[in-house]
Short mmCIF file of C-alpha atoms and ligand atoms in Angstrom, two decimals:
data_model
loop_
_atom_site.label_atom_id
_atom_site.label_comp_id
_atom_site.label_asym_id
_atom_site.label_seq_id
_atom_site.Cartn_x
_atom_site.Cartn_y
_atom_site.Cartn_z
CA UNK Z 1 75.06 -10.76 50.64
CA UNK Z 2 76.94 -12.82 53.05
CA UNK Z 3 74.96 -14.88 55.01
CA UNK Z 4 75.88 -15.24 58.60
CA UNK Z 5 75.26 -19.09 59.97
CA UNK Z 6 74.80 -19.90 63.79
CA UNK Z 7 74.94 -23.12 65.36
CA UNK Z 8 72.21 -23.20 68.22
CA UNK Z 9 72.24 -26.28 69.89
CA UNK Z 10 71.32 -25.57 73.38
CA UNK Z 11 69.63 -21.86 73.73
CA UNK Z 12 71.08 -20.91 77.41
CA UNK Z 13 74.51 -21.96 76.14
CA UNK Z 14 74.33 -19.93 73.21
CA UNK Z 15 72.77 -17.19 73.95
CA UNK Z 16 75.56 -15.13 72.38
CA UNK Z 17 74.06 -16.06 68.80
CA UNK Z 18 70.61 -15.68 69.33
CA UNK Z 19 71.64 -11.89 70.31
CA UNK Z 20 73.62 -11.38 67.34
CA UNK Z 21 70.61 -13.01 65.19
CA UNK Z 22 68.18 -10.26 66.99
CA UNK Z 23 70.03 -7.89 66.25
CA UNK Z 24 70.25 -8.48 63.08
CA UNK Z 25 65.91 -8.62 62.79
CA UNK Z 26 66.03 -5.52 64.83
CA UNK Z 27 67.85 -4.08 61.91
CA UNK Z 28 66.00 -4.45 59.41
CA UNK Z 29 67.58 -7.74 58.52
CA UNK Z 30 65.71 -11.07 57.64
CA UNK Z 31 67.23 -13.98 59.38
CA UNK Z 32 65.99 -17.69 59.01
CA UNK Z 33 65.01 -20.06 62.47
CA UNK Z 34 63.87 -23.39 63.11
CA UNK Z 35 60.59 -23.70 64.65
CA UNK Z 36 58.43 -26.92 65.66
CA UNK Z 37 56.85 -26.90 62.20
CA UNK Z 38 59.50 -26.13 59.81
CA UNK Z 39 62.39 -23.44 59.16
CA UNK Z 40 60.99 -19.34 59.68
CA UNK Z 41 62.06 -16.59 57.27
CA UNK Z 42 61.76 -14.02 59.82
CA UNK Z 43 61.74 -10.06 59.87
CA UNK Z 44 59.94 -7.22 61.70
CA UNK Z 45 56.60 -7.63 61.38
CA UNK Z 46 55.88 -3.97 62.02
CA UNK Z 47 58.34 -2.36 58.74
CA UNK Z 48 57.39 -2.69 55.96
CA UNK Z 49 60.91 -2.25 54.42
CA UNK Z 50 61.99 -5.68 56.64
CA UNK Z 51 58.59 -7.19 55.14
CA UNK Z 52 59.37 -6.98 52.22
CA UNK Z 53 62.76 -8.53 51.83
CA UNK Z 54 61.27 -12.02 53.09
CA UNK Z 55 59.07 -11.42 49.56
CA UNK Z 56 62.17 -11.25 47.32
CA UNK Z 57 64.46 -13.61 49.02
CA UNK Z 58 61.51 -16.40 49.10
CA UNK Z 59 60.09 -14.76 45.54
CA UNK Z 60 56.70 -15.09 47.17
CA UNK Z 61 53.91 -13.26 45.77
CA UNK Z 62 52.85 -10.40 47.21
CA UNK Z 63 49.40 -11.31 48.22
CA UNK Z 64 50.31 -14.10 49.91
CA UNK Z 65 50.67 -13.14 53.44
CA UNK Z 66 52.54 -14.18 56.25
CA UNK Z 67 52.16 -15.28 59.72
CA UNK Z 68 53.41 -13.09 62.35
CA UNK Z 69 55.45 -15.27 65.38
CA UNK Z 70 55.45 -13.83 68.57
CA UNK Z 71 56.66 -15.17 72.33
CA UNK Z 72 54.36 -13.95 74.64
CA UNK Z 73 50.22 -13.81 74.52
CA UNK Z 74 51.01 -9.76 75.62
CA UNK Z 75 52.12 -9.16 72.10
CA UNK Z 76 48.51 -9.57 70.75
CA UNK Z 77 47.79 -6.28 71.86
CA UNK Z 78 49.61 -4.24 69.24
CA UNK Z 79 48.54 -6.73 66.32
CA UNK Z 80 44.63 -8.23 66.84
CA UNK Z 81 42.04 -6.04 67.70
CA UNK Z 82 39.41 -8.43 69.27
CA UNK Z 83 39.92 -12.29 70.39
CA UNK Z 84 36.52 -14.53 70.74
CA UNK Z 85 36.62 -16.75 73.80
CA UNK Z 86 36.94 -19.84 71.77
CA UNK Z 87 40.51 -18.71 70.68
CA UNK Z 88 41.25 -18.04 73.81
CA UNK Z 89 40.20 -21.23 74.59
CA UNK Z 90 41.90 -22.92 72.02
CA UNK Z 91 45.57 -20.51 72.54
CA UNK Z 92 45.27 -22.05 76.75
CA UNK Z 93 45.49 -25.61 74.84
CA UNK Z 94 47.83 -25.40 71.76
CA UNK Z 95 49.90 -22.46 72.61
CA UNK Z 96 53.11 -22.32 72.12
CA UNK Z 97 52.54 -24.78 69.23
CA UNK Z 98 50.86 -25.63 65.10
CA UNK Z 99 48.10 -23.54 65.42
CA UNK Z 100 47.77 -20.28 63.58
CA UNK Z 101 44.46 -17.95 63.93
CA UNK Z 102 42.88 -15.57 61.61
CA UNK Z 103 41.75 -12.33 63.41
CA UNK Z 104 40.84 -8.84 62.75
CA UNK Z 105 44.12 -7.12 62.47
CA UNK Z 106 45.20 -4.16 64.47
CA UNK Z 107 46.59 -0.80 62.67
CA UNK Z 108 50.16 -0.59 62.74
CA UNK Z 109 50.94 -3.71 61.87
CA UNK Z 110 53.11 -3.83 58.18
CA UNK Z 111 50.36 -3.63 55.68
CA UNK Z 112 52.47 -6.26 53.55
CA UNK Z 113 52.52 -8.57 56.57
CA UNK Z 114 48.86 -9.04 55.64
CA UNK Z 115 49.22 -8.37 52.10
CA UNK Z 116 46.16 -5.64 52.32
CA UNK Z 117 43.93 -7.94 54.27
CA UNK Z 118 41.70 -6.52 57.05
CA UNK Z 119 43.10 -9.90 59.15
CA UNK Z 120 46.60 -11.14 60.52
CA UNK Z 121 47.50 -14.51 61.17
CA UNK Z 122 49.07 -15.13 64.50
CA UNK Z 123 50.81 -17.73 65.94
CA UNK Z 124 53.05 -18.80 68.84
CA UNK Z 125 55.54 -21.47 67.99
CA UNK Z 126 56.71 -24.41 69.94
CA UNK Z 127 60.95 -24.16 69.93
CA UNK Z 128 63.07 -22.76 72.11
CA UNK Z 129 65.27 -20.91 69.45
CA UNK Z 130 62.18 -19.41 68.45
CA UNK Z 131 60.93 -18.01 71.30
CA UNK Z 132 64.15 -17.12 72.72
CA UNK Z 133 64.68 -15.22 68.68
CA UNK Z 134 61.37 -13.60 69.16
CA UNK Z 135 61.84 -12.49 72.85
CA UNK Z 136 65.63 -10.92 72.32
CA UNK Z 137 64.19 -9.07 69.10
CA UNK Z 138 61.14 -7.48 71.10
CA UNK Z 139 59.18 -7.51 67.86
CA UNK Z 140 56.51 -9.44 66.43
CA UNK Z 141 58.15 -11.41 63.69
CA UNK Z 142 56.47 -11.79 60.09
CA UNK Z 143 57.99 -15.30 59.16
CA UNK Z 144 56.66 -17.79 56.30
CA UNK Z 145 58.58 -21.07 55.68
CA UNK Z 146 62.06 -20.74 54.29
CA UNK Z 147 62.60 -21.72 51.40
CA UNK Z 148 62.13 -20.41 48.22
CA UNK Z 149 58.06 -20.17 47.00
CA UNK Z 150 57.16 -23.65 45.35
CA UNK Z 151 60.33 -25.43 46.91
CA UNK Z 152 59.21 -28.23 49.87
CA UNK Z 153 59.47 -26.67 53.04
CA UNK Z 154 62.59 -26.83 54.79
CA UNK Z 155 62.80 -29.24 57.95
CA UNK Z 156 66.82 -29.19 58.28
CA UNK Z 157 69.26 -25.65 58.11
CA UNK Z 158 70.92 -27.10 55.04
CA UNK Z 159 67.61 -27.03 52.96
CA UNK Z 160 67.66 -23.55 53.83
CA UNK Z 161 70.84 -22.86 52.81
CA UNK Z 162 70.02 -24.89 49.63
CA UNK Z 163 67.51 -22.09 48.73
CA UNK Z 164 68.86 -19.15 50.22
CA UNK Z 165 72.45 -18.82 50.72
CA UNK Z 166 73.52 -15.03 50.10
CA UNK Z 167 69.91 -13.84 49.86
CA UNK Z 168 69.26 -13.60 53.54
CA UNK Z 169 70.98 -12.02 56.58
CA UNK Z 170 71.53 -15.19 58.60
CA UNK Z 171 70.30 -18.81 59.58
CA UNK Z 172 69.98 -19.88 62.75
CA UNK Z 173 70.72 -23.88 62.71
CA UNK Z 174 68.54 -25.49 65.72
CA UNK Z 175 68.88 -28.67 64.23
CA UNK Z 176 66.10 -31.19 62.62
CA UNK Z 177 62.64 -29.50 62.79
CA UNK Z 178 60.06 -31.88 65.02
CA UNK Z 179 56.60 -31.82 63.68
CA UNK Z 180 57.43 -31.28 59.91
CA UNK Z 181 54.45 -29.68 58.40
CA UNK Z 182 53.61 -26.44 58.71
CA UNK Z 183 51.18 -24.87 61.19
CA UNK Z 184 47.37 -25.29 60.94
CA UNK Z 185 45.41 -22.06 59.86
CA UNK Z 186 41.87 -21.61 61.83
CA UNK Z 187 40.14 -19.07 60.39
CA UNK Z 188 38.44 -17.46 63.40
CA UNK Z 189 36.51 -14.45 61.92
CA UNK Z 190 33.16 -16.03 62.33
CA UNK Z 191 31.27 -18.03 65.07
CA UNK Z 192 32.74 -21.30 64.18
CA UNK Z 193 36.18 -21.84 63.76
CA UNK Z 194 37.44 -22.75 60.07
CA UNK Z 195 40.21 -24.62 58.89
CA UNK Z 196 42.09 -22.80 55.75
CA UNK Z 197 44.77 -25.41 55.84
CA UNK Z 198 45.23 -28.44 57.86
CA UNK Z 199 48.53 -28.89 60.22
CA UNK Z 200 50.36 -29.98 62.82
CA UNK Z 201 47.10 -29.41 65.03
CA UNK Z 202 44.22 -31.94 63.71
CA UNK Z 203 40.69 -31.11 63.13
CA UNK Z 204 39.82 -33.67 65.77
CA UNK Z 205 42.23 -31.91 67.89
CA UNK Z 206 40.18 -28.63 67.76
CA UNK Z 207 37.22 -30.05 68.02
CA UNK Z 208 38.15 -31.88 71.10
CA UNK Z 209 38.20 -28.40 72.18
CA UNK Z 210 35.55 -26.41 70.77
CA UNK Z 211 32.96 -28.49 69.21
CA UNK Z 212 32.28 -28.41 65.43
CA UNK Z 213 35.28 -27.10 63.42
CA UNK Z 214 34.46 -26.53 59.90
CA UNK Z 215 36.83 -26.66 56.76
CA UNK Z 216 37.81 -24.41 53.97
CA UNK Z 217 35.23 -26.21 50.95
CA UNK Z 218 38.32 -25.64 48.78
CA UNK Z 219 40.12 -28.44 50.26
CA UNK Z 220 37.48 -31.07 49.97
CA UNK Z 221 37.02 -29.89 46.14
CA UNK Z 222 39.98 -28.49 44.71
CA UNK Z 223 37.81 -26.12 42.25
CA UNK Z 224 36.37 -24.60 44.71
CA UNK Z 225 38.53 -20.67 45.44
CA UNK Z 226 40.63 -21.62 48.40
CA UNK Z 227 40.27 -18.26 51.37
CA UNK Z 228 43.63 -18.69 52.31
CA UNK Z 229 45.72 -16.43 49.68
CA UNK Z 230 48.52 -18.91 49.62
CA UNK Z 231 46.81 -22.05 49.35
CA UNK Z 232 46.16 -21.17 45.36
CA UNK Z 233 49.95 -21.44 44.70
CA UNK Z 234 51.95 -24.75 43.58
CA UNK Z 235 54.10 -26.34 46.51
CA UNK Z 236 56.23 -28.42 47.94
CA UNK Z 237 57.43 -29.75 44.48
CA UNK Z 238 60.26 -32.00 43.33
CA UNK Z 239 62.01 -31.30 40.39
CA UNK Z 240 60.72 -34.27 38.97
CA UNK Z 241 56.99 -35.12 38.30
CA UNK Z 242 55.14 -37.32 41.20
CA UNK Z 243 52.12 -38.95 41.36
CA UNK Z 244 50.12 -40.62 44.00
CA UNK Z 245 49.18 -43.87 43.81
CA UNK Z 246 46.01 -44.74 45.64
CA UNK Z 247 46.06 -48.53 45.87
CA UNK Z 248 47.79 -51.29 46.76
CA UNK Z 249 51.71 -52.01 47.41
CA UNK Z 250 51.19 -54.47 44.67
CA UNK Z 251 49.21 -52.08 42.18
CA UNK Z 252 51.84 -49.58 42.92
CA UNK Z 253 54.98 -51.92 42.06
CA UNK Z 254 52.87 -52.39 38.59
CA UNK Z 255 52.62 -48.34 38.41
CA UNK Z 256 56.34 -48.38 38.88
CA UNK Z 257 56.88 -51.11 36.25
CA UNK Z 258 54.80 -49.78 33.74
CA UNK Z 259 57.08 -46.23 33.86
CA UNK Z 260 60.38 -48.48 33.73
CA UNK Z 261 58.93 -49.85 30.46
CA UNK Z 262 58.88 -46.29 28.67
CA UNK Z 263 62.51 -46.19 29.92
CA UNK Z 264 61.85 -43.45 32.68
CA UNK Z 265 63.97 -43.86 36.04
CA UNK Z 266 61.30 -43.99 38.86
CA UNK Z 267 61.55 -42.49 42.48
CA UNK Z 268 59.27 -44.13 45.05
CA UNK Z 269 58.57 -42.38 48.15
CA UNK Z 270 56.85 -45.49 50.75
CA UNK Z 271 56.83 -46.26 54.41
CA UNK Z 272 58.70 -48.78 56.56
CA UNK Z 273 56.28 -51.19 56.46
CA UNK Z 274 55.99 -51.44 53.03
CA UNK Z 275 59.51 -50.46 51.53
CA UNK Z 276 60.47 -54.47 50.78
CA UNK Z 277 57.08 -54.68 47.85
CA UNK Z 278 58.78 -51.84 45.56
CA UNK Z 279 61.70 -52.45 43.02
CA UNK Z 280 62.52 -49.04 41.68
CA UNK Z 281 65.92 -47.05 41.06
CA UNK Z 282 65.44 -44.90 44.08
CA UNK Z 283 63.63 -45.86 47.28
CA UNK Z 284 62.82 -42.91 49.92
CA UNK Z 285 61.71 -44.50 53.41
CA UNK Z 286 59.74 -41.70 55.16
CA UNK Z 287 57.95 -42.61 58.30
CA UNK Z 288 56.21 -45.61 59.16
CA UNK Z 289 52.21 -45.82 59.56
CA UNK Z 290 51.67 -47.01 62.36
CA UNK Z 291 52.38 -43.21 63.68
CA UNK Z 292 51.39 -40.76 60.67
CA UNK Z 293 53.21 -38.20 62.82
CA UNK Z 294 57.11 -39.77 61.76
CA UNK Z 295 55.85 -39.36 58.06
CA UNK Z 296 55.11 -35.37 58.93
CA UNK Z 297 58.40 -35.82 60.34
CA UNK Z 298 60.59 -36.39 57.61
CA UNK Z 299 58.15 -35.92 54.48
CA UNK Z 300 59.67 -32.62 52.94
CA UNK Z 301 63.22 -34.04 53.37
CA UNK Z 302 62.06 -36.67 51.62
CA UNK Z 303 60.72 -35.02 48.65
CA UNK Z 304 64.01 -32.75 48.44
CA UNK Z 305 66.01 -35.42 48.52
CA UNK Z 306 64.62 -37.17 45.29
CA UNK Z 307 66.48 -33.68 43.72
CA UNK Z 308 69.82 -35.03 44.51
CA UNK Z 309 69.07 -38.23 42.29
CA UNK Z 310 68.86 -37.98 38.44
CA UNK Z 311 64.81 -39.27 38.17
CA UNK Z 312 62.19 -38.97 35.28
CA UNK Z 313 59.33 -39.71 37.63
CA UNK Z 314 58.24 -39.88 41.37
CA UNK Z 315 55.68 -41.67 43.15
CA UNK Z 316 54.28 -42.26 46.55
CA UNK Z 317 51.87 -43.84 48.54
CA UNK Z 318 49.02 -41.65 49.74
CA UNK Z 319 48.06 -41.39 53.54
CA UNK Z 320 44.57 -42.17 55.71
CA UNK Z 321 42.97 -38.67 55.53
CA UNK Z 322 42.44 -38.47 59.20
CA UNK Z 323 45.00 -36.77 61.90
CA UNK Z 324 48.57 -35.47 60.54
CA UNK Z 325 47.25 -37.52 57.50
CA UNK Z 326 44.62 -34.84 56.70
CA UNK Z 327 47.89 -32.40 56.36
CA UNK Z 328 50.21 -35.00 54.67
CA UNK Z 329 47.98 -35.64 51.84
CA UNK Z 330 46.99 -31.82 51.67
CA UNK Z 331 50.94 -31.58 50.90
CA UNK Z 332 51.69 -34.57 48.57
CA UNK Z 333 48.91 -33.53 46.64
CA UNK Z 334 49.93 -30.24 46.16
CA UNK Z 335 53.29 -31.22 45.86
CA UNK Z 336 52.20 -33.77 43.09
CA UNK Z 337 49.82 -31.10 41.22
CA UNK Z 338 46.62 -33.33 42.48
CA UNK Z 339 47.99 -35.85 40.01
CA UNK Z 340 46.77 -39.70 41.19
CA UNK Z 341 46.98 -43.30 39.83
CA UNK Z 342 43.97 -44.85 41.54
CA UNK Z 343 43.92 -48.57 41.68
P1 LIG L 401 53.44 -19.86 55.18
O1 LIG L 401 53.81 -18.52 55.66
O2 LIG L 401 54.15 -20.27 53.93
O3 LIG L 401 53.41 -20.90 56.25
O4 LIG L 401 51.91 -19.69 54.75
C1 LIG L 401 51.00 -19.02 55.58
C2 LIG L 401 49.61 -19.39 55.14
O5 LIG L 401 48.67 -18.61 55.91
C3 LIG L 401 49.36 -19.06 53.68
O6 LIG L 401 48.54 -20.07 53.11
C4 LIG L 401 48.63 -17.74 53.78
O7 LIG L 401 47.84 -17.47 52.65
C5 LIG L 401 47.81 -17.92 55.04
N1 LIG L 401 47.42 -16.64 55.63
C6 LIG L 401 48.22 -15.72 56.20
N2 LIG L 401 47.50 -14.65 56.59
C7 LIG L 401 46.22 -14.89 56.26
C8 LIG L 401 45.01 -14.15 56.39
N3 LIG L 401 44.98 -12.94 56.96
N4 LIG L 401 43.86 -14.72 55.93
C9 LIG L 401 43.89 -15.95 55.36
N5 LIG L 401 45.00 -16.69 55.19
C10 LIG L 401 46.16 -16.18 55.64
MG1 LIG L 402 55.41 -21.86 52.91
#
């Protein structure tokens, strides 16, 4: 399939493009976006036939299911059937923006979209290609990240193409996604909002908001059965193994060492402030701590780009689980297999 490629730069300049990329949805067709979080695989979320390309171009398992995009609040009619007054609450403050909800889904919605579930997850996203994609198309879209399943997210149109290239319809390129991790999924079935995977929205965030916000047990204890479908699958991983070091710079140049000894060639993902401590045959900066929000940032670019190096073994620094951090160390560990070096 030949896969048509759009440079957006400016949405009211362009406009041309994002009409020829909704037309394409409105087809049938998927088509790939940048949002504020990371690249969209879009497609109607109300055919099933559309839905279920985005599962064989990503190779995502079909009970994983998707988030459905949309533009305007109005389009919650046709795909939640009731909305407590704390999302409401919550939409007023983080709409457009990271924050997906679970609610009780509406019929008519693509039964694949929610992969058999009796709730959707909804969200409205924070970019103006998106919105302006959405709005053209006049449909709900059903988009996960784009890439393919496992792979890091993509942040940048050429880690889409990377992954996709003549499996999808088009990609719109928007440039460098902004907030770099995915959305935040609040489970809002019951009386108390529940986190079922932490994103670009913090849990101090919502709270700010709401009150108490409680989290998915599964990701305090990994053996505990995750609720969110997709949060049981491997991510976000490099071709090479990493580990996370929990410990000191100086501990961590010994990790590094130790590897070097058994002849392996090590990849080290740190921070600005710390880059100068590490010897090690390839150095990815990502970020600097003092704002955990430029690690987001650039974090799955980083952990792509190792790829493009020939490495034996990765390792990075981990993150203060607080803020963006909670979400940052949800992915490295994921992205590692939950495998750490603790000091
Ligand atoms: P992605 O589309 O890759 O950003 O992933 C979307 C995340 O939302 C996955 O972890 C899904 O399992 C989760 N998700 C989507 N719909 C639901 C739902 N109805 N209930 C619980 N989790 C959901
Ligand atoms: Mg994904």
């Amino acid at each position: 399939m030949k896969t048509n490629y759009w440079v957006v730069d400016n949405v009211d300049n362009q406009v041309g493009s994002i009409e020829e990329a909704a037309r394409l949805l409105k087809d049938g067709q998927v088509v790939a976006f940048p949002t504020e979080t990371v690249y969209g695989l879009g497609a109607d979320a109300t055919s099933d036939e559309a839905v279920r390309k985005i599962y064989e171009a990503k190779g995502r398992p079909s009970d994983n299911p998707l988030i459905v995009h949309i533009a305007e609040k109005n389009q919650l009619q046709v795909i939640v059937s009731e909305i407590p007054e704390y999302v409401e609450k919550l939409m007023d403050a983080f709409w457009p923006g990271p924050l997906t909800f679970i609610l009780p889904k509406r019929e008519g919605l693509s039964t694949i979209v929610t992969a058999g579930l009796q709730t959707v997850a909804v969200r409205m996203p924070n970019h103006p290609v998106a919105l302006s994609l959405i709005q053209k198309a006049q449909l709900p879209i059903a988009a996960p990240s784009a890439n393919l399943s496992g792979k890091p997210s993509p942040t940048l149109a050429k880690h889409v193409m990377e992954d996709l290239n003549g499996r999808i319809a088009g990609i719109v390129d928007g440039g460098m996604t902004g907030v770099g991790v995915e959305s935040t999924v609040l489970d809002c079935t019951g009386d108390t909002p529940m986190i079922l995977r932490p994103g670009g929205i913090s849990k101090e965030e919502l709270e700010e908001m709401v009150g108490t916000v409680l989290v998915d047990p599964n990701l305090v204890d990994e053996k505990e059965k995750p609720k969110s479908p997709g949060m049981k699958y491997t991510h976000y991983a490099p071709d090479a193994p990493l580990s996370i070091v929990d410990g000191s710079p100086e501990f961590m140049q010994k990790v590094i060492e130790q590897f070097r000894l058994e002849g392996k060639r090590v990849g080290v993902l740190t921070t600005e402030e710390n880059q100068s401590f590490y010897e090690a045959d390839h150095v990815i900066v990502c970020g600097n701590r003092k704002d955990l929000k430029t690690v987001a940032t650039h974090l799955y670019d980083a952990l792509r780009s190792f790829n493009e190096q020939s490495l034996d073994v990765l390792v990075s620094e981990s993150f203060p689980n607080a803020g963006v951090g909670q979400a940052i160390m949800n992915r490295l560990l994921k992205a590692a297999g939950h495998r750490v070096i603790k000091e």
